[in-house]
PDB file of C-alpha atoms in Angstrom:
ATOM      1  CA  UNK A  21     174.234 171.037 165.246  1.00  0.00           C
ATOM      2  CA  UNK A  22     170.177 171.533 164.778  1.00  0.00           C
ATOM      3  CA  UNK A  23     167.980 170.123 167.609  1.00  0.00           C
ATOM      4  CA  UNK A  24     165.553 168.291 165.671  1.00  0.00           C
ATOM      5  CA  UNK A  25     162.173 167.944 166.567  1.00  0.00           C
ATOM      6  CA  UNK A  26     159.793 165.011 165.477  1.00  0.00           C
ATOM      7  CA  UNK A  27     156.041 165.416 165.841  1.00  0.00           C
ATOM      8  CA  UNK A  28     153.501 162.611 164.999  1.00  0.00           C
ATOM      9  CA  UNK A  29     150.112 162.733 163.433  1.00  0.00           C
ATOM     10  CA  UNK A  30     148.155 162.774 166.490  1.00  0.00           C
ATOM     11  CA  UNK A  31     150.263 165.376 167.692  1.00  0.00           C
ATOM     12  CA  UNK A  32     149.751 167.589 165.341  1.00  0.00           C
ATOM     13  CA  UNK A  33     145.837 166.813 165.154  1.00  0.00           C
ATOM     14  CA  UNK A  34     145.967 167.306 168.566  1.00  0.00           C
ATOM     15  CA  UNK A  35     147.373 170.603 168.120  1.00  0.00           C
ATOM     16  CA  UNK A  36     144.942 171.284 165.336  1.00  0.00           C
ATOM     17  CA  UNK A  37     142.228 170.788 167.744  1.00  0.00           C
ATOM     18  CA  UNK A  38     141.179 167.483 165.961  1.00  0.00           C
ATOM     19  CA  UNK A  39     140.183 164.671 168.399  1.00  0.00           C
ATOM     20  CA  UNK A  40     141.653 160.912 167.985  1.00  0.00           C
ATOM     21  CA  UNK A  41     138.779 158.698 167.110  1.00  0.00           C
ATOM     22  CA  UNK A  42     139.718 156.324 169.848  1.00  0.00           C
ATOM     23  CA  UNK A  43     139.641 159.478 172.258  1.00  0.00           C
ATOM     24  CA  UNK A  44     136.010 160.464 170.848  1.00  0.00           C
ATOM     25  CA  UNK A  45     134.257 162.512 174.195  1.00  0.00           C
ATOM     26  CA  UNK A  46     130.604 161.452 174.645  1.00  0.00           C
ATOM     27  CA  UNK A  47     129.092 164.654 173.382  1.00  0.00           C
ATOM     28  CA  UNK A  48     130.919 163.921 170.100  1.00  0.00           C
ATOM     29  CA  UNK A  49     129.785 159.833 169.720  1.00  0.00           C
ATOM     30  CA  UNK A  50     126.494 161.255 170.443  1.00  0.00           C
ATOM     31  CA  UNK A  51     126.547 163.623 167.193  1.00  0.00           C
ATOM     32  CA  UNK A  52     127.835 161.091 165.136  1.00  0.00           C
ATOM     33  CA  UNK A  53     126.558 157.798 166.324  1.00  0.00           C
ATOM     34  CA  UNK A  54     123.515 158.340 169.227  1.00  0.00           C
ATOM     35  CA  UNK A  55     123.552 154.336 169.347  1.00  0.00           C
ATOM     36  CA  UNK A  56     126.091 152.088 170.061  1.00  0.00           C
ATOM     37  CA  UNK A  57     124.269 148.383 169.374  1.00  0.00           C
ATOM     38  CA  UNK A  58     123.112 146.963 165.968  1.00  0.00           C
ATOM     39  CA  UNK A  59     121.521 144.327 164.706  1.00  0.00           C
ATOM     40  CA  UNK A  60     120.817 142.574 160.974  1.00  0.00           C
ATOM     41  CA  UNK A  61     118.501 139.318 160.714  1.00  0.00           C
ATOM     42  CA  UNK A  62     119.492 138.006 156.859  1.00  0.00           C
ATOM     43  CA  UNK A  63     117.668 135.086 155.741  1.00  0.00           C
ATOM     44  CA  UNK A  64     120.351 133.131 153.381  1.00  0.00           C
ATOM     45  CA  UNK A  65     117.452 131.129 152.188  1.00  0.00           C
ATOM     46  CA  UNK A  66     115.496 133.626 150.577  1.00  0.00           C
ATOM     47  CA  UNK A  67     118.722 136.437 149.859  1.00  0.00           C
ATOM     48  CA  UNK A  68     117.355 139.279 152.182  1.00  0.00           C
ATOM     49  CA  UNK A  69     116.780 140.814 155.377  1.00  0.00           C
ATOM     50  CA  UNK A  70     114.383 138.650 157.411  1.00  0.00           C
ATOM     51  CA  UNK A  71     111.600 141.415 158.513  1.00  0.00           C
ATOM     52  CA  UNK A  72     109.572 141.224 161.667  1.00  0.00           C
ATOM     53  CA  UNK A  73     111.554 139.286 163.713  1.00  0.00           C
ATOM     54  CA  UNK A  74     111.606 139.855 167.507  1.00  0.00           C
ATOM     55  CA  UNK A  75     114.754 140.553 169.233  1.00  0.00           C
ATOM     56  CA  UNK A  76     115.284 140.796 173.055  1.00  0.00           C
ATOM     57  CA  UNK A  77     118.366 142.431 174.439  1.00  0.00           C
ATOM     58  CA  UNK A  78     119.189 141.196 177.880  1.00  0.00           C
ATOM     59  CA  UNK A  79     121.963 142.046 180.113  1.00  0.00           C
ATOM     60  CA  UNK A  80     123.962 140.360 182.877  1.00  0.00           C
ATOM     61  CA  UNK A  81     124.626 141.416 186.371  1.00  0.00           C
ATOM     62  CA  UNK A  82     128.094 141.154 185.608  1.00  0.00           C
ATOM     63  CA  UNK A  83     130.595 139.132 183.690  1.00  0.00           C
ATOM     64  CA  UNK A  84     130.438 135.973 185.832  1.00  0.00           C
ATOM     65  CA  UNK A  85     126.276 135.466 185.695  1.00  0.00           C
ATOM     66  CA  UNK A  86     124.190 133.729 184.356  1.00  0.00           C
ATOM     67  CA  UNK A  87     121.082 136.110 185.651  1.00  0.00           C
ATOM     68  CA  UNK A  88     119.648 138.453 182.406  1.00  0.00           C
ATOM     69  CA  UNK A  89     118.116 142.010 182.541  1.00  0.00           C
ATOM     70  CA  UNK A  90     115.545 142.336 179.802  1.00  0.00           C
ATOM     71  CA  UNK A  91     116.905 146.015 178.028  1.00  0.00           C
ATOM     72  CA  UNK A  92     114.721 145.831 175.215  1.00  0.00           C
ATOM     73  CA  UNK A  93     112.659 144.715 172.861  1.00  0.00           C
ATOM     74  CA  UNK A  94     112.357 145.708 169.247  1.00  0.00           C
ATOM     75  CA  UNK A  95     111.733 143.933 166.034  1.00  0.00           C
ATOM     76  CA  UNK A  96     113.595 144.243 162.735  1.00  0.00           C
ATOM     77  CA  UNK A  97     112.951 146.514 160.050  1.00  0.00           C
ATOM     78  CA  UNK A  98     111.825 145.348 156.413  1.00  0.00           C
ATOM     79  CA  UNK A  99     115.423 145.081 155.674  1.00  0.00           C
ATOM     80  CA  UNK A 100     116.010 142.808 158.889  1.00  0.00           C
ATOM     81  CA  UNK A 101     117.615 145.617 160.456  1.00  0.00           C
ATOM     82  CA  UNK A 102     117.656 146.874 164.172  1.00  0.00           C
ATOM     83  CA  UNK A 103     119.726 150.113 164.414  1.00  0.00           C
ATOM     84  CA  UNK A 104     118.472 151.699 167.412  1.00  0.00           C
ATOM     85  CA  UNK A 105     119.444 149.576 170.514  1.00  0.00           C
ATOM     86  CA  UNK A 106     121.712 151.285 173.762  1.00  0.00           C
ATOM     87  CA  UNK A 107     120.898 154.831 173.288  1.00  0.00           C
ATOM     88  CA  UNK A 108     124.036 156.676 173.902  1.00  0.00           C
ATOM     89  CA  UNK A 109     123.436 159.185 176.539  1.00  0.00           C
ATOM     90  CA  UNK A 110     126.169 161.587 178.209  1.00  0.00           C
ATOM     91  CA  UNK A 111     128.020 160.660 180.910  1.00  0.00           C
ATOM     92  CA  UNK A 112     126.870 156.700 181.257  1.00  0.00           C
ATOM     93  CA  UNK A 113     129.235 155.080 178.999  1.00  0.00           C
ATOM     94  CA  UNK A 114     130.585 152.519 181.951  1.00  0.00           C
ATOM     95  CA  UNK A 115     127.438 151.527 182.307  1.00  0.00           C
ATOM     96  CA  UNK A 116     127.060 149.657 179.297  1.00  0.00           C
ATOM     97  CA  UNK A 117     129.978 147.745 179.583  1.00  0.00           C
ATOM     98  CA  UNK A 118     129.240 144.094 180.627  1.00  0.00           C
ATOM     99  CA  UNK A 119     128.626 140.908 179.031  1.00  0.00           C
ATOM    100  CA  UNK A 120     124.858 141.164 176.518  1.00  0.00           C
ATOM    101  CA  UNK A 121     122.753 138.539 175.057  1.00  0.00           C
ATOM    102  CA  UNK A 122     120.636 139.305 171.887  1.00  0.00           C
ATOM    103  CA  UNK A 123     117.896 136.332 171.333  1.00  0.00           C
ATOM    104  CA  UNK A 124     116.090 136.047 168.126  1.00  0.00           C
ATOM    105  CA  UNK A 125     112.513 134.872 167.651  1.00  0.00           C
ATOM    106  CA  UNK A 126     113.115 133.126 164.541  1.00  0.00           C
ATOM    107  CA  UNK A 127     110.676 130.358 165.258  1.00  0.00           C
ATOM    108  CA  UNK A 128     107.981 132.607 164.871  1.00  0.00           C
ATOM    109  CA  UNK A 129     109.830 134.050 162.313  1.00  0.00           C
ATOM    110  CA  UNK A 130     109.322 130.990 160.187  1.00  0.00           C
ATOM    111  CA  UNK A 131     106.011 130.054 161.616  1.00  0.00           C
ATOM    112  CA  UNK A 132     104.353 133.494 159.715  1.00  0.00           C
ATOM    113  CA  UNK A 133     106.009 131.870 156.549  1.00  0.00           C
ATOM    114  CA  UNK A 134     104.328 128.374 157.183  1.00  0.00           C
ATOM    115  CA  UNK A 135     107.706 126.906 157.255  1.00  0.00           C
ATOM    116  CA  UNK A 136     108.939 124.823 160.265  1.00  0.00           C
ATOM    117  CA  UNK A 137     112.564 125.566 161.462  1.00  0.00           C
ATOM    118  CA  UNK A 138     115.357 123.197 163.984  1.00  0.00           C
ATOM    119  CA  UNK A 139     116.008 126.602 166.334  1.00  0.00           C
ATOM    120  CA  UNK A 140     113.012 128.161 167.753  1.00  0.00           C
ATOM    121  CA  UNK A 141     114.875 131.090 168.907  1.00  0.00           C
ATOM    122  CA  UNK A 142     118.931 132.038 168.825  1.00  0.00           C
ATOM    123  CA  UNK A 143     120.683 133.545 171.625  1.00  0.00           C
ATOM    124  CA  UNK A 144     124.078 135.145 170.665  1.00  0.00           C
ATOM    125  CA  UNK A 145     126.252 136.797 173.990  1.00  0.00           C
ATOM    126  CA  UNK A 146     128.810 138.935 173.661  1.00  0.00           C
ATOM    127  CA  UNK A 147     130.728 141.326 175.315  1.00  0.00           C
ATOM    128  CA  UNK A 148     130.823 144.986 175.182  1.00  0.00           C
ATOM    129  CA  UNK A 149     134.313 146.226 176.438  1.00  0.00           C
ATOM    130  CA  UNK A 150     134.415 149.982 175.523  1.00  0.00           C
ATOM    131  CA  UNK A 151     132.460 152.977 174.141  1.00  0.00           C
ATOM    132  CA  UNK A 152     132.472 152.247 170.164  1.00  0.00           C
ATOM    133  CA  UNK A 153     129.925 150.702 168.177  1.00  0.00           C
ATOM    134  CA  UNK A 154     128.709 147.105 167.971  1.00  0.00           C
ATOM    135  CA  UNK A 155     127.029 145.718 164.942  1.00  0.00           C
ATOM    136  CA  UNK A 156     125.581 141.426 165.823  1.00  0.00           C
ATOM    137  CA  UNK A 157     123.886 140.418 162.965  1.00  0.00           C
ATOM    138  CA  UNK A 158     123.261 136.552 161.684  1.00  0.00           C
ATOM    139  CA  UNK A 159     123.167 134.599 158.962  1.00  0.00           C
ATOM    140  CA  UNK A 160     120.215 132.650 159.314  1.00  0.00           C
ATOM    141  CA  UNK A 161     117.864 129.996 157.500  1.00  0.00           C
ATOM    142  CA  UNK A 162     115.450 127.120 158.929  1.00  0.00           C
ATOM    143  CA  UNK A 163     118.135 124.688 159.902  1.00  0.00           C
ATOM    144  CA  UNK A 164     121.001 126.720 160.881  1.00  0.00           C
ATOM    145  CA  UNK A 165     122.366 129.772 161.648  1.00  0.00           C
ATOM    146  CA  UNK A 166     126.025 131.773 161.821  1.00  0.00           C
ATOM    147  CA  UNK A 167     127.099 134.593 163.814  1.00  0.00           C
ATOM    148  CA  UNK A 168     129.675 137.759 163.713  1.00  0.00           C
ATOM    149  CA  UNK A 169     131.114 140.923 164.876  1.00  0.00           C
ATOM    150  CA  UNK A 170     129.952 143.371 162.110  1.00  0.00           C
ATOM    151  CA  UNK A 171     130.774 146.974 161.757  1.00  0.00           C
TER     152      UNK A 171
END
């Protein structure tokens, strides 16, 4: 009787030399993906990317407070876009784990349109658990807005 032996895919990719995706090293996150937060602003109301819009990135001093680091500051692109917050960087990965908070100047937003809106600004938090990408974008229009882990 033949001793059979049963590999599995990542075996063999391993043995290929082909890295899991969920074991991706910094160095090779940092080819493919050199940020690991992302933001979209899309204004329901008018069917497109809300441009201009302010958006600060705070983080806690851990999971448990309620005190906020101001990261950055950027505004969106003239697709609503923000693709360039947490720059990866090797060897620092742990340090952006932690609870986040992205707030949204949407009153002024709607101010530069002459319109008047309920939420002055919108503060999403979330929680950034491990090294892959995170993609926050809203749904938004003067009365109301929605909120989601993108891709």
């Amino acid at each position: 009787m033949k001793k059979m032996t049963v590999l599995t895919t990542a075996t063999l990719l391993l043995a290929a030399g082909v890295a899991n995706a969920a074991d991706k090293t910094d160095a090779s996150l940092l080819a493919t993906d050199p940020y690991q937060l992302s933001s979209h602003v899309l204004d329901t109301s008018m069917g497109k990317g809300a441009s201009s819009v302010e958006v600060k990135l705070f983080k806690a001093a851990d999971d448990k407070s309620e005190t906020w680091t101001l990261v950055d500051t950027q505004k969106t692109d003239s697709n609503g876009r923000i693709k360039t917050f947490l720059p990866r960087e090797k060897g620092n990965a742990a340090d952006k784990l932690g609870k986040y908070k992205l707030t949204f100047a949407t009153g002024a937003y709607y101010q530069a349109q002459k319109k008047e809106t309920f939420y002055p600004n919108v503060s999403v938090e979330f929680s950034i658990s491990d090294n892959t990408h995170y993609h926050v974008p809203i749904t938004l229009t003067q009365y109301g807005y929605s909120t989601y882990r993108g891709n």
